[in-house]
């Protein structure tokens, strides 16, 4: 993960993102882009530097050595993030221009690709630890905005599979036959 188009010497985040019991947990450490590439390509842990997280490196070691990791997808988006001044556990993000590509997936290649959602559609994500503030739930209720599950990577993957209809993709094809072909249902456009 990077927040701009990095060069090999720039710092980026190498992270593991997993969902357990409905809660997304992200574990990440800072590395230079070159250190991250070398680590993923060779499986050899970079020499520790003060900007790295040792515990996360241990977790990454297991993950990298347990799975055959191969770069497959580049995802990029424009984000506006907001935090509640009084409650650091409440965060609201709005993503738009979600772009993806399956070729030239290196971060230093820049942010371009096919739009994942229609132009002008924004994805709102509410990140809370406990309960949403009452003022916020009132706004959502008034606007008739309801929770929905959405995964940028999952949506890109489904779109890729659907674009290969004539090809044999064993496991997911059986799943997709039971699912509606609509990729997303926008509740409201801003």
mmCIF file of N, CA and C in Angstrom, residues 21 28 31-32 38 43 49 66 70 72 90 100 110 127 130 137 139 156 182:
data_model
loop_
_atom_site.group_PDB
_atom_site.id
_atom_site.type_symbol
_atom_site.label_atom_id
_atom_site.label_comp_id
_atom_site.label_asym_id
_atom_site.label_seq_id
_atom_site.Cartn_x
_atom_site.Cartn_y
_atom_site.Cartn_z
ATOM 1 N N UNK A 21 -14.773 -13.041 12.155
ATOM 2 C CA UNK A 21 -16.029 -12.738 12.857
ATOM 3 C C UNK A 21 -16.601 -11.382 12.439
ATOM 4 N N UNK A 28 0.275 -4.200 9.470
ATOM 5 C CA UNK A 28 1.193 -3.706 8.452
ATOM 6 C C UNK A 28 2.479 -3.179 9.062
ATOM 7 N N UNK A 31 8.115 -0.458 4.939
ATOM 8 C CA UNK A 31 9.320 -0.908 4.242
ATOM 9 C C UNK A 31 9.535 0.055 3.078
ATOM 10 N N UNK A 32 10.730 0.062 2.525
ATOM 11 C CA UNK A 32 10.871 0.765 1.249
ATOM 12 C C UNK A 32 10.240 -0.132 0.195
ATOM 13 N N UNK A 38 11.712 -7.148 -2.787
ATOM 14 C CA UNK A 38 12.718 -8.179 -2.541
ATOM 15 C C UNK A 38 12.185 -9.237 -1.573
ATOM 16 N N UNK A 43 11.431 -14.167 -0.307
ATOM 17 C CA UNK A 43 11.050 -14.744 0.977
ATOM 18 C C UNK A 43 12.064 -14.459 2.070
ATOM 19 N N UNK A 49 15.133 -2.398 10.448
ATOM 20 C CA UNK A 49 15.414 -0.963 10.573
ATOM 21 C C UNK A 49 14.366 -0.373 11.509
ATOM 22 N N UNK A 66 4.263 -19.589 3.873
ATOM 23 C CA UNK A 66 3.177 -20.568 3.880
ATOM 24 C C UNK A 66 2.386 -20.567 2.568
ATOM 25 N N UNK A 70 1.718 -14.218 -5.474
ATOM 26 C CA UNK A 70 2.010 -13.720 -6.810
ATOM 27 C C UNK A 70 1.221 -12.433 -7.007
ATOM 28 N N UNK A 72 -1.167 -9.930 -8.486
ATOM 29 C CA UNK A 72 -2.252 -10.163 -9.438
ATOM 30 C C UNK A 72 -3.041 -8.920 -9.803
ATOM 31 N N UNK A 90 -14.281 6.245 15.603
ATOM 32 C CA UNK A 90 -15.238 6.477 14.521
ATOM 33 C C UNK A 90 -14.529 7.165 13.364
ATOM 34 N N UNK A 100 -8.682 -0.355 -11.302
ATOM 35 C CA UNK A 100 -8.010 -1.641 -11.129
ATOM 36 C C UNK A 100 -7.398 -2.082 -12.448
ATOM 37 N N UNK A 110 2.195 3.876 -11.345
ATOM 38 C CA UNK A 110 1.213 4.948 -11.247
ATOM 39 C C UNK A 110 -0.205 4.440 -11.126
ATOM 40 N N UNK A 127 -16.177 3.134 9.680
ATOM 41 C CA UNK A 127 -15.289 2.301 10.489
ATOM 42 C C UNK A 127 -15.510 2.679 11.947
ATOM 43 N N UNK A 130 -17.184 0.315 18.315
ATOM 44 C CA UNK A 130 -18.331 -0.121 19.117
ATOM 45 C C UNK A 130 -19.620 0.190 18.370
ATOM 46 N N UNK A 137 -26.253 7.973 12.983
ATOM 47 C CA UNK A 137 -27.323 7.034 12.641
ATOM 48 C C UNK A 137 -28.592 7.782 12.225
ATOM 49 N N UNK A 139 -28.661 10.677 10.621
ATOM 50 C CA UNK A 139 -28.418 11.136 9.244
ATOM 51 C C UNK A 139 -28.627 9.989 8.258
ATOM 52 N N UNK A 156 -13.686 -6.713 -8.095
ATOM 53 C CA UNK A 156 -12.800 -6.809 -9.258
ATOM 54 C C UNK A 156 -12.670 -8.255 -9.684
ATOM 55 N N UNK A 182 -25.504 -8.621 -10.912
ATOM 56 C CA UNK A 182 -25.246 -7.229 -10.578
ATOM 57 C C UNK A 182 -24.053 -7.173 -9.646
#
